[in-house]
Coordinates of C-alpha atoms in Angstrom, one line a residue:
X10 CA -21.9 10.2 -50.2
X11 CA -19.4 10.3 -47.3
X12 CA -15.7 10.7 -48.2
X13 CA -13.6 7.6 -47.5
X14 CA -11.9 7.5 -44.1
X15 CA -8.1 8.0 -44.6
X16 CA -6.0 5.1 -43.6
X17 CA -3.3 5.2 -41.0
X18 CA -0.4 7.4 -42.0
X19 CA 2.7 5.4 -42.9
X20 CA 5.8 6.0 -40.8
X21 CA 9.1 5.4 -42.4
X22 CA 11.7 3.7 -40.2
X23 CA 15.0 1.9 -40.5
X24 CA 14.5 -1.9 -40.7
X25 CA 15.9 -4.0 -37.8
X26 CA 15.5 -7.2 -39.8
X27 CA 17.1 -8.1 -43.1
X28 CA 15.2 -6.2 -45.8
X29 CA 15.6 -6.0 -49.6
X30 CA 16.1 -2.8 -51.5
X31 CA 13.1 -1.5 -53.4
X32 CA 12.1 -3.9 -56.3
X33 CA 12.5 -1.1 -58.9
X34 CA 16.2 -0.8 -58.2
X35 CA 17.3 -2.9 -61.2
X36 CA 15.1 -0.7 -63.5
X37 CA 16.6 2.6 -62.2
X38 CA 20.2 1.3 -62.4
X39 CA 19.8 -0.2 -65.9
X40 CA 19.1 2.9 -68.0
X41 CA 22.8 3.6 -68.5
X42 CA 23.0 0.6 -70.8
X43 CA 21.4 2.7 -73.5
X44 CA 24.2 5.2 -73.3
X45 CA 26.8 2.4 -73.6
X46 CA 25.1 1.0 -76.7
X47 CA 24.8 4.5 -78.3
X48 CA 28.5 5.2 -77.6
X49 CA 29.6 1.9 -79.2
X50 CA 27.5 2.5 -82.2
X51 CA 28.8 6.0 -82.8
X52 CA 32.4 4.9 -82.3
X53 CA 32.1 2.0 -84.8
X54 CA 29.9 3.5 -87.5
X55 CA 30.1 7.3 -87.4
X56 CA 33.6 7.6 -89.1
X57 CA 32.2 6.1 -92.3
X58 CA 30.1 9.1 -93.1
X59 CA 31.9 12.0 -91.3
X60 CA 34.7 12.3 -93.8
X61 CA 34.8 14.9 -96.6
X62 CA 31.8 15.0 -99.1
X63 CA 29.7 12.1 -97.8
X64 CA 26.9 11.1 -100.1
X65 CA 23.3 11.3 -99.2
X66 CA 22.6 7.7 -100.1
X67 CA 25.5 6.5 -98.0
X68 CA 24.4 8.6 -95.0
X69 CA 20.8 7.3 -95.2
X70 CA 22.1 3.7 -95.5
X71 CA 24.3 4.2 -92.5
X72 CA 21.5 5.8 -90.5
X73 CA 19.1 2.9 -91.2
X74 CA 21.5 0.2 -90.2
X75 CA 22.8 2.0 -87.2
X76 CA 19.3 2.6 -85.8
X77 CA 18.5 -1.0 -86.3
X78 CA 21.6 -2.3 -84.6
X79 CA 21.2 0.2 -81.8
X80 CA 17.6 -1.0 -81.1
X81 CA 18.5 -4.7 -81.3
X82 CA 21.6 -4.2 -79.2
X83 CA 19.7 -2.1 -76.6
X84 CA 17.0 -4.7 -76.3
X85 CA 19.4 -7.5 -75.8
X86 CA 21.7 -5.7 -73.4
X87 CA 18.9 -4.1 -71.4
X88 CA 17.2 -7.5 -71.1
X89 CA 20.5 -9.1 -69.8
X90 CA 21.1 -6.1 -67.5
X91 CA 17.6 -6.3 -66.0
X92 CA 17.9 -10.1 -65.6
X93 CA 21.2 -9.7 -63.8
X94 CA 19.9 -6.8 -61.8
X95 CA 17.0 -8.8 -60.6
X96 CA 19.3 -11.6 -59.4
X97 CA 21.4 -9.0 -57.6
X98 CA 18.3 -7.5 -56.0
X99 CA 17.2 -10.9 -54.8
X100 CA 20.5 -11.4 -52.8
X101 CA 21.0 -7.7 -51.7
X102 CA 19.7 -7.0 -48.2
X103 CA 20.4 -4.5 -45.5
X104 CA 19.4 -3.9 -41.8
X105 CA 20.2 -1.7 -38.8
X106 CA 21.7 -3.7 -35.9
X107 CA 22.6 -2.7 -32.4
X108 CA 26.1 -1.6 -33.4
X109 CA 26.2 -1.1 -37.2
X110 CA 24.5 -0.8 -40.6
X111 CA 24.9 -4.1 -42.4
X112 CA 24.7 -4.8 -46.1
X113 CA 25.1 -8.1 -47.8
X114 CA 25.1 -8.8 -51.5
X115 CA 26.7 -10.9 -54.3
X116 CA 25.7 -13.8 -56.6
X117 CA 29.0 -15.6 -57.3
X118 CA 31.1 -13.7 -54.8
X119 CA 29.3 -12.9 -51.5
X120 CA 30.0 -9.6 -49.7
X121 CA 29.0 -8.6 -46.3
X122 CA 29.7 -5.0 -45.2
X123 CA 29.3 -3.4 -41.8
X124 CA 29.4 0.3 -41.1
X125 CA 29.8 0.7 -37.3
X126 CA 27.7 3.5 -35.8
X127 CA 30.7 4.9 -34.0
X128 CA 32.7 5.0 -37.3
X129 CA 30.2 6.7 -39.5
X130 CA 31.6 9.9 -41.0
X131 CA 28.8 11.1 -43.3
X132 CA 25.4 10.1 -44.7
X133 CA 24.2 11.5 -48.0
X134 CA 20.9 11.1 -49.8
X135 CA 21.5 11.2 -53.5
X136 CA 18.8 11.3 -56.2
X137 CA 19.9 10.7 -59.8
X138 CA 17.5 12.1 -62.4
X139 CA 15.5 8.9 -63.0
X140 CA 15.3 8.1 -59.3
X141 CA 14.2 11.7 -58.6
X142 CA 11.4 11.5 -61.1
X143 CA 9.8 8.4 -59.5
X144 CA 10.6 9.4 -55.9
X145 CA 13.5 7.1 -55.1
X146 CA 17.0 7.8 -53.6
X147 CA 20.3 6.3 -53.0
X148 CA 21.7 6.3 -49.4
X149 CA 25.4 6.6 -49.2
X150 CA 27.1 5.9 -45.8
X151 CA 30.7 6.9 -45.5
X152 CA 32.9 5.4 -42.7
X153 CA 36.4 5.9 -41.5
X154 CA 38.4 3.5 -43.5
X155 CA 40.1 2.8 -46.8
X156 CA 38.9 2.7 -50.3
X157 CA 35.4 1.2 -50.9
X158 CA 34.8 1.0 -47.2
X159 CA 31.4 2.8 -47.4
X160 CA 27.9 1.4 -48.0
X161 CA 25.6 2.5 -50.9
X162 CA 22.0 1.4 -50.7
X163 CA 20.6 1.8 -54.2
X164 CA 17.6 2.4 -54.3
X165 CA 15.1 3.1 -51.5
X166 CA 11.9 5.1 -51.4
X167 CA 12.8 8.7 -50.6
X168 CA 10.9 8.5 -47.3
X169 CA 12.8 5.3 -46.3
X170 CA 16.2 6.9 -47.2
X171 CA 15.4 10.1 -45.2
X172 CA 14.2 8.0 -42.2
X173 CA 17.3 5.9 -42.3
X174 CA 19.5 8.9 -42.6
X175 CA 17.8 10.7 -39.7
X176 CA 18.0 7.7 -37.4
X177 CA 21.6 6.9 -38.3
X178 CA 22.7 10.5 -37.5
X179 CA 20.9 10.4 -34.2
X180 CA 22.3 6.9 -33.3
X181 CA 25.8 7.7 -34.4
X182 CA 25.8 10.9 -32.2
X183 CA 24.4 9.0 -29.3
X184 CA 26.8 6.0 -29.5
X185 CA 29.8 8.3 -29.7
X186 CA 28.5 10.4 -26.7
X187 CA 27.8 7.2 -24.7
X188 CA 31.2 5.8 -25.6
X189 CA 32.9 9.1 -24.5
X190 CA 31.0 8.9 -21.2
X191 CA 32.1 5.2 -20.7
X192 CA 28.6 3.7 -21.0
X193 CA 27.2 0.9 -23.1
X194 CA 24.9 2.0 -25.9
X195 CA 22.2 0.1 -27.9
X196 CA 19.9 1.1 -30.6
X197 CA 16.9 1.5 -28.4
X198 CA 18.8 3.3 -25.7
X199 CA 20.5 5.8 -27.9
X200 CA 17.5 7.2 -29.7
X201 CA 17.0 10.6 -28.1
X202 CA 13.7 12.2 -27.2
X203 CA 14.9 15.5 -28.6
X204 CA 15.3 13.9 -32.0
X205 CA 11.6 13.6 -32.2
X206 CA 10.8 16.9 -30.5
X207 CA 13.2 18.6 -32.9
X208 CA 10.6 18.4 -35.7
X209 CA 8.5 20.9 -33.8
X210 CA 11.3 22.9 -32.2
X211 CA 12.0 26.3 -33.7
X212 CA 15.5 27.4 -34.2
X213 CA 15.7 30.8 -32.6
X214 CA 18.5 33.4 -32.0
X215 CA 20.3 32.7 -28.8
X216 CA 23.6 33.4 -27.2
X217 CA 25.8 31.6 -29.6
X218 CA 28.5 33.0 -31.8
X219 CA 27.2 35.4 -34.4
X220 CA 27.4 34.5 -38.1
X221 CA 29.8 36.9 -39.8
X222 CA 28.1 39.7 -41.5
X223 CA 24.8 39.0 -39.7
X224 CA 25.1 41.3 -36.7
X225 CA 22.6 39.4 -34.6
X226 CA 21.7 36.2 -36.4
X227 CA 22.8 33.2 -34.4
X228 CA 21.7 29.6 -34.0
X229 CA 20.5 29.1 -30.4
X230 CA 19.0 26.3 -28.3
X231 CA 16.3 24.1 -29.5
X232 CA 13.4 23.3 -27.3
X233 CA 14.8 21.8 -24.1
X234 CA 13.7 18.3 -23.1
X235 CA 13.2 16.8 -19.7
X236 CA 16.4 16.8 -17.5
X237 CA 18.1 13.5 -16.7
X238 CA 19.5 10.6 -18.6
X239 CA 16.2 8.9 -19.1
X240 CA 14.8 11.7 -21.2
X241 CA 18.1 12.0 -23.2
X242 CA 17.9 8.3 -24.2
X243 CA 14.2 7.4 -24.8
X244 CA 13.2 4.0 -26.1
X245 CA 12.2 3.2 -29.6
X246 CA 8.7 2.2 -28.4
X247 CA 8.0 5.7 -27.1
X248 CA 9.2 7.1 -30.5
X249 CA 6.7 5.0 -32.3
X250 CA 3.9 6.2 -29.9
X251 CA 4.9 9.8 -30.7
X252 CA 4.5 9.3 -34.4
X253 CA 0.8 8.3 -34.2
X254 CA -1.4 10.8 -36.0
X255 CA 1.5 12.4 -38.0
X256 CA 0.9 13.5 -41.6
X257 CA 1.4 10.9 -44.3
X258 CA 5.0 10.0 -45.1
X259 CA 6.7 11.1 -41.8
X260 CA 10.0 9.6 -40.6
X261 CA 9.9 7.9 -37.3
X262 CA 13.0 9.8 -36.2
X263 CA 12.7 13.5 -37.1
X264 CA 15.6 15.4 -38.6
X265 CA 17.4 17.8 -36.2
X266 CA 16.4 21.4 -36.7
X267 CA 18.6 23.6 -38.9
X268 CA 19.2 27.2 -39.7
X269 CA 20.0 28.3 -43.3
X270 CA 23.2 30.3 -43.6
X271 CA 23.3 31.2 -47.3
X272 CA 21.8 30.2 -50.7
X273 CA 23.2 30.7 -54.2
X274 CA 21.2 32.6 -56.8
X275 CA 21.0 31.0 -60.2
X276 CA 21.8 34.4 -61.9
X277 CA 25.1 34.7 -60.0
X278 CA 26.0 31.1 -60.8
X279 CA 25.5 31.5 -64.5
X280 CA 27.4 34.8 -64.6
X281 CA 30.3 33.2 -62.7
X282 CA 30.5 30.4 -65.4
X283 CA 30.5 33.1 -68.1
X284 CA 33.3 34.9 -66.3
X285 CA 35.6 31.9 -66.4
X286 CA 38.6 31.4 -68.6
X287 CA 37.4 28.2 -70.4
X288 CA 34.2 30.1 -71.4
X289 CA 36.2 33.0 -72.7
X290 CA 38.5 30.7 -74.7
X291 CA 35.6 28.9 -76.3
X292 CA 34.0 32.3 -77.3
X293 CA 37.2 33.6 -78.7
X294 CA 38.0 30.4 -80.7
X295 CA 36.1 31.5 -83.9
X296 CA 38.0 34.8 -83.7
X297 CA 41.4 33.0 -83.6
X298 CA 40.4 30.7 -86.5
X299 CA 39.3 33.7 -88.5
X300 CA 42.6 35.5 -87.8
X301 CA 44.5 32.4 -88.8
X302 CA 42.6 32.0 -92.1
X303 CA 43.1 35.7 -92.9
X304 CA 46.8 35.8 -92.1
X305 CA 47.7 32.4 -93.8
X306 CA 46.6 31.7 -97.4
X307 CA 44.4 28.6 -96.6
X308 CA 41.6 27.3 -98.8
X309 CA 38.4 27.4 -96.7
X310 CA 37.2 24.1 -98.3
X311 CA 40.3 22.4 -97.1
X312 CA 39.6 23.7 -93.6
X313 CA 36.0 22.4 -93.6
X314 CA 37.2 19.0 -95.0
X315 CA 39.9 18.7 -92.3
X316 CA 37.4 19.6 -89.6
X317 CA 35.0 16.9 -90.8
X318 CA 37.7 14.3 -91.0
X319 CA 39.0 15.1 -87.5
X320 CA 35.6 15.2 -85.9
X321 CA 36.3 12.4 -83.5
X322 CA 39.5 14.1 -82.5
X323 CA 37.7 17.3 -81.6
X324 CA 34.7 15.7 -79.9
X325 CA 36.6 14.6 -76.7
X326 CA 38.0 18.1 -76.3
X327 CA 34.6 19.7 -76.7
X328 CA 33.0 17.2 -74.3
X329 CA 35.7 17.9 -71.8
X330 CA 35.0 21.7 -71.9
X331 CA 31.2 21.1 -71.8
X332 CA 31.8 18.7 -68.9
X333 CA 33.6 21.5 -67.0
X334 CA 30.6 23.9 -67.5
X335 CA 28.2 21.2 -66.6
X336 CA 30.0 20.3 -63.4
X337 CA 30.0 23.9 -62.3
X338 CA 26.3 24.2 -63.1
X339 CA 25.1 21.0 -61.5
X340 CA 27.3 21.5 -58.4
X341 CA 26.1 25.0 -57.8
X342 CA 22.4 24.8 -58.9
X343 CA 20.1 25.3 -55.9
X344 CA 23.1 25.4 -53.5
X345 CA 22.1 25.9 -49.9
X346 CA 24.1 25.7 -46.7
X347 CA 22.7 25.3 -43.2
X348 CA 23.9 24.4 -39.7
X349 CA 22.4 21.9 -37.2
X350 CA 23.6 19.8 -34.4
X351 CA 24.6 17.1 -37.0
X352 CA 27.0 19.5 -38.7
X353 CA 27.0 21.5 -41.9
X354 CA 24.1 20.6 -44.2
X355 CA 24.6 21.1 -47.9
X356 CA 21.9 20.8 -50.7
X357 CA 22.6 21.1 -54.4
X358 CA 22.1 19.5 -57.8
X359 CA 20.3 20.0 -61.1
X360 CA 19.5 16.6 -62.5
X361 CA 21.1 14.7 -59.7
X362 CA 20.3 16.2 -56.3
X363 CA 22.5 15.6 -53.2
X364 CA 21.7 16.3 -49.6
X365 CA 24.8 15.8 -47.5
X366 CA 25.8 16.5 -43.9
X367 CA 29.4 17.3 -43.2
X368 CA 29.9 16.5 -39.5
X369 CA 32.0 18.9 -37.4
X370 CA 35.6 18.1 -37.4
X371 CA 35.6 16.2 -40.7
X372 CA 36.8 19.2 -42.8
X373 CA 40.5 18.9 -43.0
X374 CA 41.4 21.9 -45.1
X375 CA 39.8 24.9 -46.8
X376 CA 40.7 26.8 -50.0
X377 CA 39.3 30.2 -50.9
X378 CA 40.0 31.0 -54.6
X379 CA 39.4 34.1 -56.8
X380 CA 40.2 34.4 -60.5
X381 CA 41.1 37.7 -62.2
X382 CA 37.7 37.8 -63.9
X383 CA 35.9 37.6 -60.5
X384 CA 38.0 40.3 -58.9
X385 CA 35.8 43.3 -59.8
X386 CA 32.8 41.7 -58.1
X387 CA 35.0 40.3 -55.3
X388 CA 33.6 36.8 -55.7
X389 CA 35.2 33.7 -54.2
X390 CA 34.9 30.0 -54.4
X391 CA 35.4 27.8 -51.3
X392 CA 36.4 24.2 -51.6
X393 CA 37.2 21.7 -48.8
X394 CA 38.8 18.3 -48.1
X395 CA 36.3 16.1 -46.2
X396 CA 37.6 13.1 -44.3
X397 CA 35.6 9.9 -44.9
X398 CA 34.7 10.5 -48.5
X399 CA 37.1 8.0 -50.0
X400 CA 35.4 7.3 -53.3
X401 CA 33.4 10.4 -54.1
X402 CA 35.5 13.4 -52.9
X403 CA 34.9 15.6 -56.0
X404 CA 31.1 15.5 -55.5
X405 CA 31.3 16.8 -51.9
X406 CA 34.3 19.2 -52.1
X407 CA 32.4 22.5 -52.7
X408 CA 31.4 24.5 -49.7
X409 CA 30.5 27.7 -51.7
X410 CA 30.5 27.6 -55.5
X411 CA 30.6 31.4 -55.8
X412 CA 29.9 34.1 -53.3
X413 CA 30.8 37.5 -52.0
X414 CA 33.7 38.0 -49.7
X415 CA 31.3 38.1 -46.8
X416 CA 29.8 34.8 -47.8
X417 CA 33.2 33.3 -48.2
X418 CA 34.0 34.4 -44.6
X419 CA 30.7 32.9 -43.5
X420 CA 31.6 29.6 -45.2
X421 CA 35.0 29.6 -43.4
X422 CA 33.3 30.4 -40.2
X423 CA 31.1 27.3 -40.6
X424 CA 34.2 25.1 -40.6
X425 CA 36.3 27.1 -38.2
X426 CA 34.1 29.3 -35.9
X427 CA 37.1 30.3 -33.8
X428 CA 40.1 31.4 -35.9
X429 CA 42.2 32.1 -32.8
X430 CA 42.8 35.7 -33.7
X431 CA 41.5 39.0 -32.1
X432 CA 40.5 40.3 -35.5
X433 CA 39.6 37.2 -37.6
X434 CA 37.8 39.1 -40.4
X435 CA 40.7 41.5 -40.8
X436 CA 43.2 38.7 -40.8
X437 CA 41.4 36.7 -43.4
X438 CA 40.9 39.8 -45.5
X439 CA 44.6 40.5 -45.5
X440 CA 45.1 36.9 -46.5
X441 CA 42.8 37.3 -49.4
X442 CA 44.1 40.6 -50.7
X443 CA 47.4 41.4 -48.9
X444 CA 51.0 41.2 -50.1
X445 CA 54.4 40.8 -48.5
X446 CA 54.4 40.9 -44.7
X447 CA 51.0 42.6 -44.3
X448 CA 49.0 41.2 -41.5
X449 CA 51.9 39.4 -39.8
X450 CA 52.5 37.0 -42.7
X451 CA 55.9 35.4 -43.2
X452 CA 56.5 36.4 -46.9
X453 CA 58.5 34.6 -49.5
X454 CA 62.1 35.8 -49.7
X455 CA 63.3 38.1 -52.4
X456 CA 65.6 35.4 -53.6
X457 CA 62.4 33.6 -54.9
X458 CA 62.1 36.1 -57.7
X459 CA 64.3 33.8 -59.9
X460 CA 61.6 31.1 -59.7
X461 CA 58.5 33.1 -59.4
X462 CA 59.0 36.7 -60.7
X463 CA 55.2 37.5 -60.9
X464 CA 53.8 35.9 -57.7
X465 CA 56.5 35.9 -55.1
X466 CA 55.2 39.1 -53.4
X467 CA 51.8 37.4 -52.9
X468 CA 53.1 34.3 -51.2
X469 CA 53.1 34.1 -47.4
X470 CA 52.1 32.1 -44.4
X471 CA 50.8 32.9 -40.9
X472 CA 49.7 30.8 -37.9
X473 CA 47.0 31.8 -35.5
X474 CA 46.1 30.1 -32.3
X475 CA 43.8 27.7 -34.2
X476 CA 44.8 27.5 -37.8
X477 CA 47.5 27.9 -40.4
X478 CA 46.9 30.3 -43.3
X479 CA 48.8 30.1 -46.6
X480 CA 48.3 32.6 -49.4
X481 CA 49.5 32.7 -53.0
X482 CA 48.6 33.9 -56.4
X483 CA 48.5 37.0 -58.7
X484 CA 46.1 36.2 -61.6
X485 CA 44.4 33.6 -59.4
X486 CA 44.4 34.2 -55.7
X487 CA 44.4 31.3 -53.3
X488 CA 44.2 31.2 -49.5
X489 CA 44.5 27.8 -47.7
X490 CA 43.3 27.4 -44.1
X491 CA 44.2 24.3 -42.2
X492 CA 43.0 23.9 -38.6
X493 CA 46.0 22.8 -36.4
X494 CA 44.2 19.7 -35.2
X495 CA 43.6 18.5 -38.8
X496 CA 47.2 18.5 -39.8
X497 CA 48.0 15.0 -41.1
X498 CA 51.7 15.4 -41.6
X499 CA 54.3 18.1 -42.7
X500 CA 56.9 18.1 -45.4
X501 CA 59.9 20.3 -46.4
X502 CA 61.2 20.1 -49.9
X503 CA 64.2 21.7 -51.6
X504 CA 65.3 21.2 -55.2
X505 CA 68.8 21.9 -56.5
X506 CA 68.0 25.5 -57.6
X507 CA 66.1 26.1 -54.4
X508 CA 69.1 24.8 -52.4
X509 CA 71.4 27.2 -54.3
X510 CA 69.2 30.1 -53.5
X511 CA 68.5 29.1 -49.8
X512 CA 64.8 28.7 -50.2
X513 CA 62.4 25.7 -49.5
X514 CA 58.8 24.6 -50.0
X515 CA 56.7 23.9 -47.0
X516 CA 53.8 21.4 -47.4
X517 CA 50.9 20.5 -45.1
X518 CA 49.6 17.0 -46.0
X519 CA 45.8 16.7 -45.9
X520 CA 43.4 13.9 -46.7
X521 CA 42.4 13.1 -50.3
X522 CA 40.8 16.0 -52.0
X523 CA 41.3 19.1 -54.2
X524 CA 42.8 21.3 -51.5
X525 CA 46.6 20.9 -51.4
X526 CA 48.1 23.5 -48.9
X527 CA 51.7 24.4 -50.1
X528 CA 53.8 27.4 -49.1
X529 CA 56.5 27.8 -51.8
X530 CA 59.8 29.6 -51.8
X531 CA 60.1 30.4 -48.2
X532 CA 63.5 31.3 -46.7
X533 CA 65.0 28.1 -45.5
X534 CA 65.3 29.2 -41.9
X535 CA 61.7 30.4 -41.9
X536 CA 60.5 27.1 -43.4
X537 CA 62.4 25.0 -40.8
X538 CA 61.1 27.1 -37.9
X539 CA 57.5 26.9 -39.3
X540 CA 57.7 23.1 -39.6
X541 CA 58.9 22.7 -36.0
X542 CA 56.3 25.2 -34.6
X543 CA 53.4 23.7 -36.7
X544 CA 54.2 20.2 -35.4
X545 CA 53.8 21.5 -31.8
X546 CA 50.6 23.4 -32.6
X547 CA 49.1 20.3 -34.3
X548 CA 49.7 18.1 -31.3
X549 CA 48.2 20.7 -29.0
X550 CA 45.2 21.2 -31.2
X551 CA 44.3 17.5 -31.3
X552 CA 44.4 17.4 -27.5
X553 CA 41.8 20.2 -27.0
X554 CA 39.4 20.0 -30.0
X555 CA 36.1 18.1 -29.9
X556 CA 32.9 18.2 -32.0
X557 CA 31.1 19.6 -29.0
X558 CA 33.3 22.7 -29.0
X559 CA 32.2 23.3 -32.6
X560 CA 28.6 23.1 -31.6
X561 CA 29.1 25.7 -28.8
X562 CA 31.0 28.0 -31.1
X563 CA 28.3 28.1 -33.8
X564 CA 25.6 28.3 -31.2
X565 CA 24.2 24.7 -31.4
X566 CA 24.0 23.6 -27.8
X567 CA 23.2 19.9 -27.3
X568 CA 20.9 19.0 -24.5
X569 CA 22.4 16.3 -22.3

């Protein structure tokens, strides 16, 4: 018997007409109702049996009624949620137009959002656990704007989400390039031929800047396309022709090629969590309780009774600590960083996976941090402020969860390939481990000992041709790096005691995020001079810096 002839391979593409999200979207988004019901039940009923000496009969009675009410409540609430979700799905549509991604939704209150192609800052493909199991994803499109200015398409098939992301990245780059060259751009005209050829183009070492610590490893040119403007801006019809015969589940617009820079091992991630202060405090808690019971004459039964009665006082604290560990684990699990012409690509996540692209020029500030417990292994954590992520900054702020000094330097190089210093590695190393005026830093004055007796020697600031470096810390070392062109504004503060001692605090204001560059307790004259000079450097940096310069510096050369 002959095997059946395979049907035509489906090609995922971004819809040009109004299209609904996938019909399973209400089901994927409704599972959280169970958690709400369980939380309400625990809050209302659990205190009746968690006091001292609960009876078995009372506990069994509570358990039976609680399970019954949880089941009934879950059925009712889930039914209502699914019904409301279905109505929302019916009125939620999206499409890709010539100039923007459009999304309209709303039952009682209608909402119509547009994310203009030339204003797109980042596009992430996010898969929560349930969506990941069944092959769906949420596409989050961040644009330059205020709070809630982005678009979230929840949920699409993973192939649709990837295709939409690939095409939007190509379109956004083409629209911005055409706009810079003073030409009109449409969807069909902007789709580039090398976006399709990139699926087969190998990323090979070229003449780009070397990755720190990798003697010869660079990201060179992709396979060149035909010269001229026609080849650079192919039509959408030709793209569809090129996709014929592709394997099943291929996106119409292929993702740009990439080169992996570093990946985090699970063993190192777990060890870094163990070598953290919260973990040590939890492990030492039984010891402290035992010492307290041994020193003070306390009846152990009273301690147990008090612990049972105050269960719901302790639970939030325990969940807070567990949340810290979980956040570190899920953020760093499977963490990988790569570079492509789109920018810095990051992949990570345990239950919820996230694939994000940080475009060049969107990183506003960088922080390298090392705790005392990591010092023996010389591990560092690198966090960033990314412009455009107005509502989900914490989820995208990690550039390196934990890594060696060389990997931290590589992560910094991804953001700032040219530090503007003859010896960038030496300068950053002195910033990470130096004290006083080492490496040309302007150190905190000795008059700061009154405010900061332990750390004043470790504080300092230095400006290179391309960035401002601020260091601080004794038990926990911190180094802030702010590219001059990303300086939002500057501040100079002086409290009453600082004024009496002739010192001041210099602040570089960045976008919303965990990185807050501050140089404390500088001599007043040094702080004033730094503020004036940094304003000039920031203005000059904004005039000369473009994303294309980032591509050249990291070895990604875009064919024109």
